XYZ file of C-alpha atoms in Angstrom:
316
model
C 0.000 0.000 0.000
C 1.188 3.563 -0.686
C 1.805 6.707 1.299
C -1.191 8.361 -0.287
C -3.323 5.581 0.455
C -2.513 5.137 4.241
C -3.132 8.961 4.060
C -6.519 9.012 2.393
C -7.640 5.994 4.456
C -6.450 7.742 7.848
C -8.030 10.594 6.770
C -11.357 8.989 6.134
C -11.088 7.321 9.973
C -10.742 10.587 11.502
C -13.337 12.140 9.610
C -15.383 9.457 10.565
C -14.855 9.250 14.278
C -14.953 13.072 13.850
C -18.415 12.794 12.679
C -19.788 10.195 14.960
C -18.500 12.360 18.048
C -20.328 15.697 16.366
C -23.485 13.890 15.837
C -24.441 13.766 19.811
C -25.311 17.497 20.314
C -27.283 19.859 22.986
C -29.098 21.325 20.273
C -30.027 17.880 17.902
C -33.631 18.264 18.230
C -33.390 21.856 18.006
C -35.497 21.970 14.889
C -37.305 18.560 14.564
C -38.328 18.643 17.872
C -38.114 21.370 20.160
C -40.706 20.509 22.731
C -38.841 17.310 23.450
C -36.983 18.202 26.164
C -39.563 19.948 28.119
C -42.228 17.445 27.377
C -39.544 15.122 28.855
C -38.857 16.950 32.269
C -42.555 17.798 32.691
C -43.756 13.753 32.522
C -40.473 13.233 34.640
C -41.425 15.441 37.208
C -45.157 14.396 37.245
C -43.610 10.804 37.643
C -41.356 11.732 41.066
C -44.172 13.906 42.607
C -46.286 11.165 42.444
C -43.620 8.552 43.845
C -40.522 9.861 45.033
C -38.332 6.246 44.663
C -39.355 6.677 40.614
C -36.715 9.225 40.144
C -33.725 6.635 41.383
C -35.410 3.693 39.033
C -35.100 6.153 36.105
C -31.726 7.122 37.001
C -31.062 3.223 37.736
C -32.638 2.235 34.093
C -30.871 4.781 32.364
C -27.151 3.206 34.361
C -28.368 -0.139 33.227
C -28.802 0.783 29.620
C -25.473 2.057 29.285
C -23.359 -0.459 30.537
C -24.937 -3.434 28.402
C -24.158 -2.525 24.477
C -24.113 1.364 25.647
C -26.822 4.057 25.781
C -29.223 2.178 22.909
C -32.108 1.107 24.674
C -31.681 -1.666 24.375
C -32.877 -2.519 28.368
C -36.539 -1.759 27.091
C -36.896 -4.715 24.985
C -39.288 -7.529 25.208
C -38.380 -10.617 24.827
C -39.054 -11.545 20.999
C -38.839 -15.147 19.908
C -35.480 -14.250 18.048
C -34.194 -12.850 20.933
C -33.791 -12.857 25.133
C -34.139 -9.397 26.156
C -31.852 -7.672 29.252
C -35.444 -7.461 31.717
C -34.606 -10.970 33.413
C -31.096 -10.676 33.680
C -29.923 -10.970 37.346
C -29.504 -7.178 37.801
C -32.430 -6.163 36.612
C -35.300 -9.068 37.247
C -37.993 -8.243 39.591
C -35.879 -4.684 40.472
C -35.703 -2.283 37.531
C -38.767 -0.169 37.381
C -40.127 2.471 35.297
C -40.883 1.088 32.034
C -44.114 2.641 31.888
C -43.227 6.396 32.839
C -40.465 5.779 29.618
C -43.621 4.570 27.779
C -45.595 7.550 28.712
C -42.673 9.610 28.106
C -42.289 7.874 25.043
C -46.080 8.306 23.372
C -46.154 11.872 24.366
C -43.650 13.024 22.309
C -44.109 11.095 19.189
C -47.904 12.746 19.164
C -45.615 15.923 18.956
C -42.788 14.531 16.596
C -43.196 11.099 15.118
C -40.366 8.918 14.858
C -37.886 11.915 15.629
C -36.627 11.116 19.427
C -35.226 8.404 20.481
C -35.841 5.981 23.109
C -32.580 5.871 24.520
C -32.158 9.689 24.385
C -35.634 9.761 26.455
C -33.642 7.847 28.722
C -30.230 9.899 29.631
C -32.596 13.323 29.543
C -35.334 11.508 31.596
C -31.899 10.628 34.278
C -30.651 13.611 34.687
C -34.187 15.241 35.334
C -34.664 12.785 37.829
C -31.803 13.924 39.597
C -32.583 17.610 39.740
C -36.327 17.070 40.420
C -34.853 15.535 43.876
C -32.306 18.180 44.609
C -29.477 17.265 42.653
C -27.481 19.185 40.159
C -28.280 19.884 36.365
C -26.023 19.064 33.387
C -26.110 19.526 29.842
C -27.424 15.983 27.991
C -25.981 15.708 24.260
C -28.143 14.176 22.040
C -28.753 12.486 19.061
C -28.278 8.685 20.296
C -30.094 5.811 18.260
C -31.919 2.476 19.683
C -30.737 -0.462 19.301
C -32.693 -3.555 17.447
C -31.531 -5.790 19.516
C -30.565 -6.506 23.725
C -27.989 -8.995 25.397
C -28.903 -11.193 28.454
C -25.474 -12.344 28.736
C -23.780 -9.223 28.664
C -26.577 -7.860 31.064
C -25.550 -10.515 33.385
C -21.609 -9.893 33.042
C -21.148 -5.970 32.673
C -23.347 -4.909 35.549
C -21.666 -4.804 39.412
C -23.660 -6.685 41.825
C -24.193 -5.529 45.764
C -21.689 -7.905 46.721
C -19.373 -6.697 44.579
C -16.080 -6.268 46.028
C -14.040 -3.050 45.836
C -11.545 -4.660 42.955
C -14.384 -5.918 41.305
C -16.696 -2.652 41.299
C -13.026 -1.099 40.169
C -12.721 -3.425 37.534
C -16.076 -3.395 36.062
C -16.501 0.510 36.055
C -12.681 0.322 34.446
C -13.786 -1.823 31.460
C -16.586 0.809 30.951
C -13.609 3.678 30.618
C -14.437 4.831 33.768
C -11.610 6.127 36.841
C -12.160 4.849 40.557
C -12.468 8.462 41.267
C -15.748 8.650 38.359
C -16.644 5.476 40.378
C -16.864 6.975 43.852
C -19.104 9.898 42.193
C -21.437 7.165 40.538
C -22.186 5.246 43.120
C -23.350 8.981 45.111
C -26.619 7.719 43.248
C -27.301 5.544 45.812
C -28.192 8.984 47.762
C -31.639 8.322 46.720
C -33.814 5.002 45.763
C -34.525 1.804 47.759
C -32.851 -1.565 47.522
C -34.767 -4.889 48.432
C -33.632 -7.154 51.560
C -32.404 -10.380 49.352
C -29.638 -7.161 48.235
C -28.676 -6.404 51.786
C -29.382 -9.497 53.848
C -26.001 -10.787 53.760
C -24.593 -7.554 54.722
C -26.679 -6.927 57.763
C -26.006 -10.889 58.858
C -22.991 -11.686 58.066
C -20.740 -8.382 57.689
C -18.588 -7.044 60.243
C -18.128 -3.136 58.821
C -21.708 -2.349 59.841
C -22.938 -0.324 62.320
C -24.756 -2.478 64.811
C -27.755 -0.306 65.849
C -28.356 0.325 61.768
C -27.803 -3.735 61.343
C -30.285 -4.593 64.050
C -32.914 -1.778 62.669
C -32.089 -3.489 59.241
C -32.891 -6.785 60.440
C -36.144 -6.175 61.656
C -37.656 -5.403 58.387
C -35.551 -7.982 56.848
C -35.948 -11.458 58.346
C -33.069 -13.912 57.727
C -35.756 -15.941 55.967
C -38.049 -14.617 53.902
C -39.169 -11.337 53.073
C -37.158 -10.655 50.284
C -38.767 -7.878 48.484
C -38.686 -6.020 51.829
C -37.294 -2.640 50.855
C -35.592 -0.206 52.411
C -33.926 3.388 51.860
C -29.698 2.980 50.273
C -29.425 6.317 52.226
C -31.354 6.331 55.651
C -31.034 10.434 56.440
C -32.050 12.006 53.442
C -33.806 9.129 50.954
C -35.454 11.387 48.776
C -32.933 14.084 48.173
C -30.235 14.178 45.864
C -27.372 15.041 48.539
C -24.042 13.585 49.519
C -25.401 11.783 52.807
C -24.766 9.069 51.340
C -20.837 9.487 51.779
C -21.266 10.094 55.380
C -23.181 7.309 55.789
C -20.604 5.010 54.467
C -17.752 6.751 57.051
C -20.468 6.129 59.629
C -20.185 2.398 58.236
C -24.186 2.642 57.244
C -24.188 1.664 53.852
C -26.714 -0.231 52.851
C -25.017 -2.801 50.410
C -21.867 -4.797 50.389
C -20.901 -3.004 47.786
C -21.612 0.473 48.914
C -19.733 0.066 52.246
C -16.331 -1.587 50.169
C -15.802 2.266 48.989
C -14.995 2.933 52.705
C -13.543 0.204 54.476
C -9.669 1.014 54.656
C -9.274 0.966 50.577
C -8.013 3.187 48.199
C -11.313 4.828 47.743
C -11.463 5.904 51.171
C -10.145 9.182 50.555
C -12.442 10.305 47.969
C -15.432 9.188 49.991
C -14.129 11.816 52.675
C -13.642 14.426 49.671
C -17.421 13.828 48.716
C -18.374 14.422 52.256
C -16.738 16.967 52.880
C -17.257 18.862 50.022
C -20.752 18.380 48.425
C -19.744 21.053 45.702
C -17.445 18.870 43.598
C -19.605 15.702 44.174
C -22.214 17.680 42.082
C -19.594 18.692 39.495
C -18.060 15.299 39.507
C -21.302 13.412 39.147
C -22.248 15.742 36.581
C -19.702 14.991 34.564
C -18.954 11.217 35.400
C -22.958 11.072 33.975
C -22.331 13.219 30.866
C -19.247 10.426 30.261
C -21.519 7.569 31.173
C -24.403 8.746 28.344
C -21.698 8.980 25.743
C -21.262 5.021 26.380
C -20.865 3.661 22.539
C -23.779 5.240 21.347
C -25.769 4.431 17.745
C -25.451 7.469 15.569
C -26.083 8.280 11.777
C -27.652 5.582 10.056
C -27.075 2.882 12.803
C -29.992 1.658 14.874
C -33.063 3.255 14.109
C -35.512 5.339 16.499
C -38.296 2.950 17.743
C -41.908 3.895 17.776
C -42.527 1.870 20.404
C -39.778 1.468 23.443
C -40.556 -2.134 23.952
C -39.833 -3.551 20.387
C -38.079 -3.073 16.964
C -40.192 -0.948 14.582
């Protein structure tokens, strides 16, 4: 192969990559749809006034999108008979909720502009409104993602931590994402808000030794060592509806709920970032901000790729 080749051909890549990086933008619907975004934070907002928890399950859907196949979707699929959609996968089975705000979501804006906005962008806008309709920060969402025609069981089952993840393998997992330990830390401050269910925590609140006995023996009476395991209760006990940084000083107070939550502070390298966060709820804001802006840019389908499904639930 010649010079002029490799040139033309490198030249062609970068243009490319160029493009597919341009194509997510603040202002994509700008024309085609510019009631999107409020018709998005309106039905958001509707959703967490009438049930506080729904604004951590939309946050929790849209974190569960992205790390299976990136921000496509794809996590609202049915099962088809060609395919095993991401809804029973370990993770997510009997725990992921808000489907049907994302469906409602979903119908209201193609009444305004038919197969213009995508599912999965409904998704990262409908995330970060969740967040600042409980207190939290605001960021700026770019746009222009596709849906996938397709979901993967297996890779929901491999690519998503667990609550008894340990702190190398929370490390690990967020690292094969592209994500620091640091952007890890400021993640997991989601667990400020929402509810987990006692088959998540009963381990912890048995068997674990980093727990806080009064908050383990409160624990346990709401979640028997048999039984019960739908049980829920708050990730962060002092502020469960607020988008704060509580949940930091819980974990120094060794009251985190899950396994996994309490590994950030338990004598690791994380430790010292979980005492930044607390002490400083400023740059948790900015961090999480940004670590979420990173997290929606997760391989998404641009340009032709993918296709923008009338329905969230299946292929068009």
């Amino acid at each position: 192969m010649n010079i002029s080749n490799i040139t033309v051909r490198f030249f062609s890549l970068f243009s490319l990559i160029g493009i597919v990086s341009a194509q997510l933008s603040a202002t994509f619907y700008g024309k085609t749809c510019p009631n999107a975004l409020s018709t998005i934070k309106t039905e958001v907002v509707s959703a967490v006034n009438n049930d506080r928890r729904m604004g951590a399950s939309l946050l929790r859907l849209h974190f569960h999108d992205c790390f299976v196949q990136g921000c496509d979707a794809s996590v609202l699929l049915d099962d088809t008979s060609s395919f095993t959609g991401e809804k029973t996968a370990g993770p997510n089975a009997n725990s992921l909720r808000g489907f049907d705000v994302i469906d409602t979501i979903k119908s209201k804006v193609e009444s305004l502009c038919p197969g213009v906005v995508s599912c999965a962008d409904i998704l990262t806008v409908a995330a970060r409104d969740s967040v600042v309709a409980l207190g939290g920060a605001s960021w700026t969402v770019p746009l222009g993602r596709r849906d996938s025609t397709t979901a993967s069981l297996s890779s929901a089952n491999s690519d998503l931590p667990g609550p008894t993840s340990s702190l190398s393998a929370l490390i690990s997992s967020f690292s094969n994402k592209g994500f620091t330990a640091k952007e890890l830390v400021a993640l997991s401050g989601s667990h400020t808000i929402g509810q987990a269910r006692c088959t998540t925590f009963r381990r912890r609140i048995y068997n674990d030794t980093n727990i806080d006995s009064s908050f383990a023996t409160s624990l346990q009476a709401n979640c028997p060592s048999v039984g019960g395991d739908s049980t829920l209760s708050p990730l962060d006990t002092s502020s469960p509806n607020t988008f704060d940084n509580a949940y930091f000083k819980n974990l120094q107070s060794k009251k985190g709920l899950l396994h996994s939550d309490q590994e950030l502070f338990n004598g690791g390298s994380t430790d010292s970032q979980v005492n930044a966060y607390s002490s400083n709820p400023a740059s948790f804001k900015t961090d999480f901000a940004n670590a979420m802006v990173k997290m929606g840019n997760l391989s998404p389908l641009t340009g032709s790729s993918g296709q923008i499904r009338t329905n969230c639930r299946k292929t068009n």
